[in-house]
Short mmCIF file of C-alpha atoms and ligand atoms in Angstrom, two decimals:
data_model
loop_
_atom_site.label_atom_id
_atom_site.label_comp_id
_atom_site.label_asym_id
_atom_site.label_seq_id
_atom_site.Cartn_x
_atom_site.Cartn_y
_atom_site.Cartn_z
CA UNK A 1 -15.01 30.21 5.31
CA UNK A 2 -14.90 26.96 7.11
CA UNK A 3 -12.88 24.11 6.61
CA UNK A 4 -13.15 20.66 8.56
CA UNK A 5 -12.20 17.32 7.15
CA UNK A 6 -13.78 14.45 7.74
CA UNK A 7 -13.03 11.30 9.60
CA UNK A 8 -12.32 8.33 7.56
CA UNK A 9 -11.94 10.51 4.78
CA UNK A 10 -8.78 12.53 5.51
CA UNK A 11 -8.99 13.98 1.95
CA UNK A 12 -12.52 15.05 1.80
CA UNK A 13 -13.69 18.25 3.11
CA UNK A 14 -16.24 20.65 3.65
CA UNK A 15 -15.53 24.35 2.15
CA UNK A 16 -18.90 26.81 2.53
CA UNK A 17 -21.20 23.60 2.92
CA UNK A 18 -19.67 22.50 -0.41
CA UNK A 19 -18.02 19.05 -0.37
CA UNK A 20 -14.38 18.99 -1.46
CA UNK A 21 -12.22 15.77 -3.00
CA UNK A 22 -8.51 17.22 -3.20
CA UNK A 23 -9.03 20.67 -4.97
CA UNK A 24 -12.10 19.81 -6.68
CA UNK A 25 -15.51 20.66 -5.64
CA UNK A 26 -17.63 16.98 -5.90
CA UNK A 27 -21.03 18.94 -7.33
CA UNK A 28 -19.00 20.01 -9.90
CA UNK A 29 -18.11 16.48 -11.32
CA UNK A 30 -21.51 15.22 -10.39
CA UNK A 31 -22.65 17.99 -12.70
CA UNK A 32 -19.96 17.37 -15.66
CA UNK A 33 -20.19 13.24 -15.29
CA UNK A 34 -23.19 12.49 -13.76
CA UNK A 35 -24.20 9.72 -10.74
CA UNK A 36 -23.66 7.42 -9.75
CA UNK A 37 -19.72 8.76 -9.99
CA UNK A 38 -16.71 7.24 -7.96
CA UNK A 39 -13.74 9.45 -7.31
CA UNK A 40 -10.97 8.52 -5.97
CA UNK A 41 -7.76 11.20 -4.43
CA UNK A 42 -4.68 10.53 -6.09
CA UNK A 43 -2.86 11.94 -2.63
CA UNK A 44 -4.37 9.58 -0.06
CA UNK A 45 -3.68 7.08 -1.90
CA UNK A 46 -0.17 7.75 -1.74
CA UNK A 47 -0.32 8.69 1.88
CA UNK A 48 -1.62 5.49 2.63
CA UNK A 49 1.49 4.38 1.33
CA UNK A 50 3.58 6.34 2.67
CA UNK A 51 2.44 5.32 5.89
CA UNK A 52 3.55 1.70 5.18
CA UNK A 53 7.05 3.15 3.71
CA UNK A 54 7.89 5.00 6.61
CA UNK A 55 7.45 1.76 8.57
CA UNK A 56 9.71 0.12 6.52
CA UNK A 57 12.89 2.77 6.23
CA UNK A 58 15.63 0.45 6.37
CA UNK A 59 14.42 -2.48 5.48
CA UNK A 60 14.56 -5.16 2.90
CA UNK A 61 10.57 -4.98 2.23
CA UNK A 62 7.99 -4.94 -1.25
CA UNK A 63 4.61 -3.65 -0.75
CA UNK A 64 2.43 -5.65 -3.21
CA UNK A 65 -0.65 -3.68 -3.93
CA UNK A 66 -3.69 -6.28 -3.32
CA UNK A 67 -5.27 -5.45 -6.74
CA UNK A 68 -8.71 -6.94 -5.90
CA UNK A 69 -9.35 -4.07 -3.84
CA UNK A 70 -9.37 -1.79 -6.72
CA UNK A 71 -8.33 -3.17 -9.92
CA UNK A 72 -9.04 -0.05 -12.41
CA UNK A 73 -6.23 1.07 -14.40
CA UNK A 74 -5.38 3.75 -13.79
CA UNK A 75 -5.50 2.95 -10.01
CA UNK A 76 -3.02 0.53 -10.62
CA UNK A 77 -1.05 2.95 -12.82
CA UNK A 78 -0.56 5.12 -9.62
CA UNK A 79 0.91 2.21 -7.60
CA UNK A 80 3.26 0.95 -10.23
CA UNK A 81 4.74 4.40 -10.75
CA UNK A 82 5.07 4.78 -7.05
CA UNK A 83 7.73 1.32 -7.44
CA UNK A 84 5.11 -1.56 -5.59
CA UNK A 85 4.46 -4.58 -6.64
CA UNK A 86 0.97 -6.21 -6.84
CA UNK A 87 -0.81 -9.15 -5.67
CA UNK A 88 -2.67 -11.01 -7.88
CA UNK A 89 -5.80 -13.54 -7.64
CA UNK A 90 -6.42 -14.60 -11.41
CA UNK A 91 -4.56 -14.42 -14.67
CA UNK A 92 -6.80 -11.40 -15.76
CA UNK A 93 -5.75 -9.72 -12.93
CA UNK A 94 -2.08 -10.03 -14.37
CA UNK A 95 -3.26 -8.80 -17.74
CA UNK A 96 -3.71 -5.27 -15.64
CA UNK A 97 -0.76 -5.09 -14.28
CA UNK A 98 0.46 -5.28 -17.20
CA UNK A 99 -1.58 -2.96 -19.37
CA UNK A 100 -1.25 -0.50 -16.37
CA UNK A 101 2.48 -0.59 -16.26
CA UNK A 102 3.22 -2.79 -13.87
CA UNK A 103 6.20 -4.85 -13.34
CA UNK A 104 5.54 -8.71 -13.57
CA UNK A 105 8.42 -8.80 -11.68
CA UNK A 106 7.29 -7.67 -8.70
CA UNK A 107 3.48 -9.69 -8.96
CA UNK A 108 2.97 -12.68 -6.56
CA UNK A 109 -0.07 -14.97 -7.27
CA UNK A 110 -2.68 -15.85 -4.78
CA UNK A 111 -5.68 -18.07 -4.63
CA UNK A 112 -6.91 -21.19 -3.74
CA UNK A 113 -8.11 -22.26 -7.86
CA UNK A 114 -5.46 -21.23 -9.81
CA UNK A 115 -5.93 -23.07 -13.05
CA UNK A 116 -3.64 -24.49 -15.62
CA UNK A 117 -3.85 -21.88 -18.11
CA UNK A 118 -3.22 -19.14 -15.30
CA UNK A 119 -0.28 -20.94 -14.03
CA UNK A 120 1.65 -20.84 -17.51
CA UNK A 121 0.61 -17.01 -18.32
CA UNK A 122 1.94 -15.92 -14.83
CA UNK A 123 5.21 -18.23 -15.94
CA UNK A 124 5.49 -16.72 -19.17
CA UNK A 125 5.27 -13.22 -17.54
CA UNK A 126 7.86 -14.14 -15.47
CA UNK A 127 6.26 -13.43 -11.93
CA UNK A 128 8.19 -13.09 -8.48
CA UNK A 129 5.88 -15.27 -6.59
CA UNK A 130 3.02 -18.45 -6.72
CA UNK A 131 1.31 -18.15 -2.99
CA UNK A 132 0.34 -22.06 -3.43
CA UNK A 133 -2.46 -22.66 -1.08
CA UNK A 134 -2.84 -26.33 -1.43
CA UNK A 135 -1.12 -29.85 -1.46
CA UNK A 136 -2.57 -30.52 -4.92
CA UNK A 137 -1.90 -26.96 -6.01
CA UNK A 138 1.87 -27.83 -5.47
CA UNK A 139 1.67 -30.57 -7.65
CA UNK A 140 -0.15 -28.91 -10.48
CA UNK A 141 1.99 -26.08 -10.21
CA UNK A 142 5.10 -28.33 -10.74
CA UNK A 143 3.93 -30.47 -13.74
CA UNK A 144 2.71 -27.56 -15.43
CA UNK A 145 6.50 -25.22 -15.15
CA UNK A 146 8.14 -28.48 -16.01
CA UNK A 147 6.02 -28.97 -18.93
CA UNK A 148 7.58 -25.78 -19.82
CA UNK A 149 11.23 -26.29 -18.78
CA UNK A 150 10.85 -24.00 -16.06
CA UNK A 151 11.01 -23.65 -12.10
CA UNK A 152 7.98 -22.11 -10.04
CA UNK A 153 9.43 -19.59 -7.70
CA UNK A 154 6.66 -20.39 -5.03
CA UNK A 155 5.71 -19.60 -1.11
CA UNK A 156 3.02 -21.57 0.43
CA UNK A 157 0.57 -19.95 2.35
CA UNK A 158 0.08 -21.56 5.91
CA UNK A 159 -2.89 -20.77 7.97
CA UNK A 160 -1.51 -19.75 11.82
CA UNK A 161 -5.02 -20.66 12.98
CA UNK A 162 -5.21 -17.22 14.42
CA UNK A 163 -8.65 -15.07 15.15
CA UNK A 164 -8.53 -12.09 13.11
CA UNK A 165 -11.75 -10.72 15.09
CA UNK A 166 -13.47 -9.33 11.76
CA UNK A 167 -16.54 -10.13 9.86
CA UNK A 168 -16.97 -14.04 9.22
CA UNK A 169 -16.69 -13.34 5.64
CA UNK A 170 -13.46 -11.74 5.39
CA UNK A 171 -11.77 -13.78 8.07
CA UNK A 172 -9.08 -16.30 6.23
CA UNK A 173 -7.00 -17.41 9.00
CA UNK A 174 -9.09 -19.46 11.01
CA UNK A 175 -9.04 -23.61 10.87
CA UNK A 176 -12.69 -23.63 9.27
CA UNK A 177 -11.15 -20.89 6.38
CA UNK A 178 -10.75 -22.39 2.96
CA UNK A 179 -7.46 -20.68 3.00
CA UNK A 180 -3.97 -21.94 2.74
CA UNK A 181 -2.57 -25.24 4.49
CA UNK A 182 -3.07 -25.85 8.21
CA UNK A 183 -0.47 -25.19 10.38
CA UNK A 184 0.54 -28.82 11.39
CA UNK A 185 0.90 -29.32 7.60
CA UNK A 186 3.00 -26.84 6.88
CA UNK A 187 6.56 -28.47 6.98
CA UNK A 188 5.25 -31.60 5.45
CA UNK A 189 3.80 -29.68 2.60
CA UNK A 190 7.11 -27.41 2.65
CA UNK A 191 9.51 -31.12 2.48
CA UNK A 192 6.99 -32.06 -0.63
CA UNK A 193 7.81 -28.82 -1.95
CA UNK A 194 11.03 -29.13 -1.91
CA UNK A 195 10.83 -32.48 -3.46
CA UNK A 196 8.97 -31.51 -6.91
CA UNK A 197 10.91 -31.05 -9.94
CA UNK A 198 8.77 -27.68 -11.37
CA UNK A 199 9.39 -25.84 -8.06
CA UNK A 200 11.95 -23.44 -6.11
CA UNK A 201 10.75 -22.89 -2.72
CA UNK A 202 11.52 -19.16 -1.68
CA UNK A 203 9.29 -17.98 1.13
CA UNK A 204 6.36 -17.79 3.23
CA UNK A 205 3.34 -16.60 3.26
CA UNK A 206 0.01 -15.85 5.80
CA UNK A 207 -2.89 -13.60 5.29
CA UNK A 208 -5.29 -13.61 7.91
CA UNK A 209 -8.02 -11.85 6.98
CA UNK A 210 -9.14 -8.40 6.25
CA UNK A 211 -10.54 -4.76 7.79
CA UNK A 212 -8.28 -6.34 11.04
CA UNK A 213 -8.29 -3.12 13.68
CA UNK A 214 -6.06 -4.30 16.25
CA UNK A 215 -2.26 -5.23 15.95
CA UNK A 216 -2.57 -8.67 18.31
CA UNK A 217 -4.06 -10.87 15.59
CA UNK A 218 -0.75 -9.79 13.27
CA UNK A 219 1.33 -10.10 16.37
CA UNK A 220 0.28 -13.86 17.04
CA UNK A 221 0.09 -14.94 13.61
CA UNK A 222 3.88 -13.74 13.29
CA UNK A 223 4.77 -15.98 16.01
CA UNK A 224 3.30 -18.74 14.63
CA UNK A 225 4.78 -18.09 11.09
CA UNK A 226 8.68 -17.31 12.13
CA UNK A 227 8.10 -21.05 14.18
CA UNK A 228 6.96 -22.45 11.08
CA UNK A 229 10.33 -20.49 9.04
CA UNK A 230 12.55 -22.23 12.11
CA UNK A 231 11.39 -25.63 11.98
CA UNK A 232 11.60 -25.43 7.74
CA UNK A 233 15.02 -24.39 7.60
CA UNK A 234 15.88 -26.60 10.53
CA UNK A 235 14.59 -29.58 7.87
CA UNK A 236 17.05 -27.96 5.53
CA UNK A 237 14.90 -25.70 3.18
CA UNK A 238 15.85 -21.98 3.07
CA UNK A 239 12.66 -19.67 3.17
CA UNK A 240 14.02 -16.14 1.35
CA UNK A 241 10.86 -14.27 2.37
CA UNK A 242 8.52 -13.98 4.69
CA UNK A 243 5.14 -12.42 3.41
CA UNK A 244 2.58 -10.85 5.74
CA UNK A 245 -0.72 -10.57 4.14
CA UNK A 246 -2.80 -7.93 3.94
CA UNK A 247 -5.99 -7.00 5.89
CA UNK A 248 -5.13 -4.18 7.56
CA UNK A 249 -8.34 -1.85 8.28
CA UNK A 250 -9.88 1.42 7.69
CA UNK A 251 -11.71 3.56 9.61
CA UNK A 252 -15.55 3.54 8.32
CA UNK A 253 -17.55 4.47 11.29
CA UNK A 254 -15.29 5.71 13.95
CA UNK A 255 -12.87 2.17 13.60
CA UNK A 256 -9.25 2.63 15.09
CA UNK A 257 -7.07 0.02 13.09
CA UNK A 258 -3.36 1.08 14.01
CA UNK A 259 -1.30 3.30 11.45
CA UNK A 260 0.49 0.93 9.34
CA UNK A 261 3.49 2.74 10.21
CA UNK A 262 2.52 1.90 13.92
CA UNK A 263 1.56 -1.64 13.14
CA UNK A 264 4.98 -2.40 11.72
CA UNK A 265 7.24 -0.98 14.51
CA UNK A 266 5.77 -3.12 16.64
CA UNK A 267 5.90 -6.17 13.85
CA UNK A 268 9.29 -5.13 13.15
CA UNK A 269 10.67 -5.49 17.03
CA UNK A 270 9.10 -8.89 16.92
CA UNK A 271 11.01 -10.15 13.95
CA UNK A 272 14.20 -8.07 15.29
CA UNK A 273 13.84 -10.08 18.60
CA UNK A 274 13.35 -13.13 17.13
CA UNK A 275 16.65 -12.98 14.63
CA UNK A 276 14.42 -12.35 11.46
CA UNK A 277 14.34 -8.63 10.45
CA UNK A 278 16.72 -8.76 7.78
CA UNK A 279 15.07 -10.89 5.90
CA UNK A 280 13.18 -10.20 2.60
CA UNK A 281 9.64 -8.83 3.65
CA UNK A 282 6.57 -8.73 1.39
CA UNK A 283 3.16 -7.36 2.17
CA UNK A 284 -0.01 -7.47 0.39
CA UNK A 285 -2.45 -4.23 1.51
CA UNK A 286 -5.23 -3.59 -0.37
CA UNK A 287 -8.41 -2.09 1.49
CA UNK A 288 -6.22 0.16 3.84
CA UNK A 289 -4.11 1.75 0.27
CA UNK A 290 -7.78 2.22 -1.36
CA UNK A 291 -10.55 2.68 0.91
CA UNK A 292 -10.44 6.22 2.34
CA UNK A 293 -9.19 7.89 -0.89
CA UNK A 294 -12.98 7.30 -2.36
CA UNK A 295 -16.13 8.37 -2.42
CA UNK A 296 -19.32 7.54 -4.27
CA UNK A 297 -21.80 10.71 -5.68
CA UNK A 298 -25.20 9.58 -5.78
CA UNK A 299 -28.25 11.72 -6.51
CA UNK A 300 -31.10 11.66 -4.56
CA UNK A 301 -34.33 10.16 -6.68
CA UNK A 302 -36.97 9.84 -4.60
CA UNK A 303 -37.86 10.70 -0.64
CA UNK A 304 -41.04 7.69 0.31
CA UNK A 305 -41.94 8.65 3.82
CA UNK A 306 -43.10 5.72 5.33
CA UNK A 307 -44.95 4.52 8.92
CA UNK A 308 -42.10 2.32 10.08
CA UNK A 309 -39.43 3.85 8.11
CA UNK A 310 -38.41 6.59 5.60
CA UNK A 311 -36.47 5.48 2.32
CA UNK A 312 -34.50 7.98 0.39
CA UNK A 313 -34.06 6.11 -2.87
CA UNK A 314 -30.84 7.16 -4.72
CA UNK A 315 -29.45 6.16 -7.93
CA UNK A 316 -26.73 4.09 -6.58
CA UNK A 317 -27.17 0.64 -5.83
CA UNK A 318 -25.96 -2.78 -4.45
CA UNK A 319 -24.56 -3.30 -8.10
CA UNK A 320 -22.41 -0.16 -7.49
CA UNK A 321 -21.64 -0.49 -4.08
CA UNK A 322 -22.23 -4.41 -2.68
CA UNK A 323 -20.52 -4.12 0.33
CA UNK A 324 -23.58 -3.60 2.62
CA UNK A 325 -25.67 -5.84 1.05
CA UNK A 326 -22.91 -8.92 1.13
CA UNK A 327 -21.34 -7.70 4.58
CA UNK A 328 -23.71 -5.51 6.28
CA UNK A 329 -20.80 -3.25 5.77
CA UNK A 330 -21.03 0.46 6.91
CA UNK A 331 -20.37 3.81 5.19
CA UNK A 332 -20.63 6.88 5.98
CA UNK A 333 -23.52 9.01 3.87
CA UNK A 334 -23.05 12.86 3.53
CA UNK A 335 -24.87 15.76 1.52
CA UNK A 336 -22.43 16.81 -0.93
CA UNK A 337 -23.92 20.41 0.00
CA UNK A 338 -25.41 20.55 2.45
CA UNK A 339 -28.67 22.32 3.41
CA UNK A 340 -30.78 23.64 6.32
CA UNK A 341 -33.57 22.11 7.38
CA UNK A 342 -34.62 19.16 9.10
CA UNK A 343 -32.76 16.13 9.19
CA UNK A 344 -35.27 13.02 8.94
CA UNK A 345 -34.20 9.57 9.59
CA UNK A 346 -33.46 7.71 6.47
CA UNK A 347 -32.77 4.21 5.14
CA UNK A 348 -30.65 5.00 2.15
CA UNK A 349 -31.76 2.46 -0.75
CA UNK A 350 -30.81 2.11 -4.04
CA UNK A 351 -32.98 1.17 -6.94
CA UNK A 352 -32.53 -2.71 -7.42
CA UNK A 353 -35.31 -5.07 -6.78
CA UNK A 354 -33.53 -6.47 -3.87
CA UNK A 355 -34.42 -5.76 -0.17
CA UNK A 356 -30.88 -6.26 0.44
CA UNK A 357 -30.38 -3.30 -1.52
CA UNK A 358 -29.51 -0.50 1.03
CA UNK A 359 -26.53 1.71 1.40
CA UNK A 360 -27.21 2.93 4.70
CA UNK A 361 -29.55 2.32 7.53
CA UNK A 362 -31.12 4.80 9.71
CA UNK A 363 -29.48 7.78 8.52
CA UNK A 364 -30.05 11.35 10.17
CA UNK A 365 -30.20 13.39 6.59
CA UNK A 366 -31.99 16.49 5.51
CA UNK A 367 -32.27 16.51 1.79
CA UNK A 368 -34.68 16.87 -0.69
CA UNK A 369 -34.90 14.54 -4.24
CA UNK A 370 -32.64 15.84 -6.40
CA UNK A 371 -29.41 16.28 -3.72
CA UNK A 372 -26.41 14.58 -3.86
CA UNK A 373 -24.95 12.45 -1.10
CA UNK A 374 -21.32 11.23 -1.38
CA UNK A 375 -21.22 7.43 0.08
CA UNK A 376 -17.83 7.85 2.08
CA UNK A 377 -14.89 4.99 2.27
CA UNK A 378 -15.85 3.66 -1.05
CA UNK A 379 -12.41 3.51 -2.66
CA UNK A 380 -12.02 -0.49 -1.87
CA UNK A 381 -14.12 -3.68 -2.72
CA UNK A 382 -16.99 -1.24 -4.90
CA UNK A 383 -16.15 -1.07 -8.00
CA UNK A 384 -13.87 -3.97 -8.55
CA UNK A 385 -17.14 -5.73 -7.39
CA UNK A 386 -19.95 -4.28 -9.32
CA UNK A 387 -21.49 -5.89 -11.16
CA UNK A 388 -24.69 -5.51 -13.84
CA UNK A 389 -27.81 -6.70 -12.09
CA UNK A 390 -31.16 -5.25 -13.34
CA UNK A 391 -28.55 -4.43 -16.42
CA UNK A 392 -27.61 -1.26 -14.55
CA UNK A 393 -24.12 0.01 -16.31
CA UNK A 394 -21.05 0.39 -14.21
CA UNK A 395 -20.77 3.86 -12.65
CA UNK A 396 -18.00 6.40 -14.42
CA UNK A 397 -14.47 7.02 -11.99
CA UNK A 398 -12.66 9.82 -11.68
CA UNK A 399 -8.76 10.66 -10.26
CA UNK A 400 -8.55 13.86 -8.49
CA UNK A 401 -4.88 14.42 -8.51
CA UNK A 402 -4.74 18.04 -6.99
CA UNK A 403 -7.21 20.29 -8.49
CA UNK A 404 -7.10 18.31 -11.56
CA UNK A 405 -9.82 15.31 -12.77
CA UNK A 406 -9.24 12.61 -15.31
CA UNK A 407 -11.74 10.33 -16.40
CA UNK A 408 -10.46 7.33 -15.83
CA UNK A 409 -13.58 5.06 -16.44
CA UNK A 410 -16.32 5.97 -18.67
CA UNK A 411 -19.54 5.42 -17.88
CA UNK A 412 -20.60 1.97 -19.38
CA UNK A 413 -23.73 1.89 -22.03
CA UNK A 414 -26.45 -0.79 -22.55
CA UNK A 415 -24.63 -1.70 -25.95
CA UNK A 416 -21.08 -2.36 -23.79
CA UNK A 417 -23.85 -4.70 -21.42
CA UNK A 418 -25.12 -6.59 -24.72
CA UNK A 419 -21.32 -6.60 -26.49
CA UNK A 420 -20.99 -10.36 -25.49
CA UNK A 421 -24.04 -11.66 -26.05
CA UNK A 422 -26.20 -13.29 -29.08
CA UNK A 423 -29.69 -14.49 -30.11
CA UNK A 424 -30.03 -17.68 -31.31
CA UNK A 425 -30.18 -18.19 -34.91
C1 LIG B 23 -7.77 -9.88 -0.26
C2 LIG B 23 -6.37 -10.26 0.02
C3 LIG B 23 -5.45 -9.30 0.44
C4 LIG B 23 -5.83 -7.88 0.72
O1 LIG B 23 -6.67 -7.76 1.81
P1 LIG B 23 -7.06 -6.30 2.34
O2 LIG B 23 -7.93 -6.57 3.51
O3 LIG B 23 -7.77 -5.60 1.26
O4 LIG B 23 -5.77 -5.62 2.74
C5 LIG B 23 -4.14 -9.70 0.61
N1 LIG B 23 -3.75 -10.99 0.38
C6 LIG B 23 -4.62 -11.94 -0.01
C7 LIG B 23 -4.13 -13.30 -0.25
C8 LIG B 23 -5.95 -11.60 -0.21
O5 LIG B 23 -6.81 -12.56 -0.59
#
């Protein structure tokens, strides 16, 4: 029998030719649920974790789960029982963590448009945390917990003007970034702060953008951050916690990002030199908890050979899976059993009327219509972006937890589609 696991995917593996998630043979539930499936592994998520406790033994730290990554329930469920908190980006968002189990407690806010109405809910909830990324935020935020005899607990996210060396579109921590308040603001906007009625200034916050592989961005923008935490306390206001960010990467394609566990020694003999690493410390990871503990099953619909290129034309599709079509974004594409023959180059495409609708270019895959391929890496920024174009339901997910698998999505209908809508009468 052979066994090899493979990269990116620490919990998937390949048994007889037979793909493996945990215990659980992927055919199988392709078979019993259908495609396109997402499963996720119960273990690497908590590995992933683990990695980021074991860097902070000893210290005063909360990991808040970055939700947006993967906001299904029952995902969330498994962080909340494992004691972290979550970050948030809308009042919905809050709603699940709450539903799921979740401690309000332990939920920080962030975004650049929170409204009115999400500003009271989160209030009402009781939340640790607003991340307030604007002057005018500030002031909202204050007139709106007065209006309810209340104090915002609130950290204001400064932008260290640091290169992040990612995509464009996930890079937040650049000057041009519609992210958080500029670095030469950042003590004015702390002293307003300070000033307003409705608020309680109690930390700090940077996030600098996301799939980062190397540790100096982090490094620089902690610099820049603990200068910032001097010269506000210097004025006089006391900063409780500092908050990383997220943004730590995965491997997709043969990517190195640092173990977080790695990552924070190093971050951790920074703040030690510089006087800080007692303080409260807050993190909010959400690709680098998610994104290797899923896959995607697809079945194979269609080969079209072609003169310039050959499409194999699944049934999953930018709707499932957007993050090549909005990012160029790689993952790897596997047979979930694999076969002999002879592997033809491939643009994977799903079946959207969109050009932009490919999950992989130029793949080396022999299969035949009616395979299944497991999209690899797939556990963060899929489904929690799906959406219904060409009224394609969202796919069903599944938790492997051993050699067990719960449903933990169904697969949604046509009528679920329609539930909102009416004709005019
Ligand atoms: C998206 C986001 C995160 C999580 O980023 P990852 O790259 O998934 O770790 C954390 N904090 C904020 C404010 C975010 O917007």
């Amino acid at each position: 029998m052979t066994h090899t696991t493979l990269a990116g995917a620490p919990f998937v593996a390949t048994q007889n030719n037979d793909l493996y998630l945990e215990g659980v043979k992927l055919a199988d539930l392709a078979h019993a649920h259908g495609t396109p499936l997402f499963v996720y592994s119960k273990a690497a998520m908590l590995s992933a974790l683990a990695a980021y406790q074991r860097g902070f033994t000893g210290r005063n730290a909360r990991i808040c789960y970055a939700m947006k990554a993967n906001s299904s329930l029952a995902v969330l469920q498994v962080f909340a029982q494992a004691g972290c908190g979550f970050d948030i980006v809308s009042g919905g968002e809050l709603d699940r963590v709450i539903a799921a189990g979740g401690d309000a407690s332990k939920v920080i806010f962030s975004g650049v448009g929170k409204t009115r109405a999400e500003m009271r809910k989160a209030l009402d909830a009781g939340i640790a945390c607003f991340n307030v990324e604007s002057e005018a935020e500030l002031e909202v935020l204050s007139d709106v917990a007065q209006s309810m005899g209340k104090r915002a607990p609130i950290s204001i996210r400064v932008n260290p003007n640091v290169d992040a060396k990612t995509h464009p579109y996930i890079s937040t921590g650049l000057k041009g970034n519609k992210f958080g308040v500029a670095h030469e603001r950042a003590l004015a906007t702390y002293q307003r702060a300070a000033s307003l009625p409705g608020l309680q200034v109690t930390g700090i916050d940077c996030h600098i953008g996301s799939q980062i592989t190397e540790s100096t961005p982090y490094l620089d923008a902690m610099d820049r951050v603990l200068d910032l935490v001097q010269a506000i306390e210097a004025a006089g206001i006391a900063i409780h916690h500092i908050d990383f960010g997220g943004g730590l990467g995965i491997n997709y394609n043969g990517d190195t990002p640092p173990a977080a566990d790695e990552l924070w020694t190093q971050l951790l003999a920074k703040l030690d030199a510089r006087g800080y690493g007692q303080r409260q410390l807050m993190i909010e990871p959400g690709r680098s908890l998610v994104g290797n503990a899923g896959v995607c099953l697809t079945e194979v619909l269609y080969l079209k050979p072609g003169e310039q290129k050959n499409f194999c034309i699944v049934d999953a599709a930018m709707n499932d899976l957007p993050r090549p079509a909005m990012y160029e974004a790689f993952h790897q594409i596997v047979p979930v059993s694999a076969r002999v023959g002879e592997a033809v180059m491939y643009d994977v495409v799903g079946p959207v009327c969109e050009s932009g609708d490919w999950l992989g270019r130029d793949r080396q895959l022999a299969v035949q219509s009616g395979d299944l391929l497991a999209v690899l890496s797939t556990g963060a920024y899929c489904v929690a972006m799906s959406s219904n174009y060409n009224t394609r339901g969202r796919a069903a997910e599944i938790l492997v937890d051993g050699d067990k698998a719960h449903v933990i999505r169904r697969r949604e209908t046509v009528a679920d589609q329609m539930a909102c809508e009416s004709l005019v009468r």
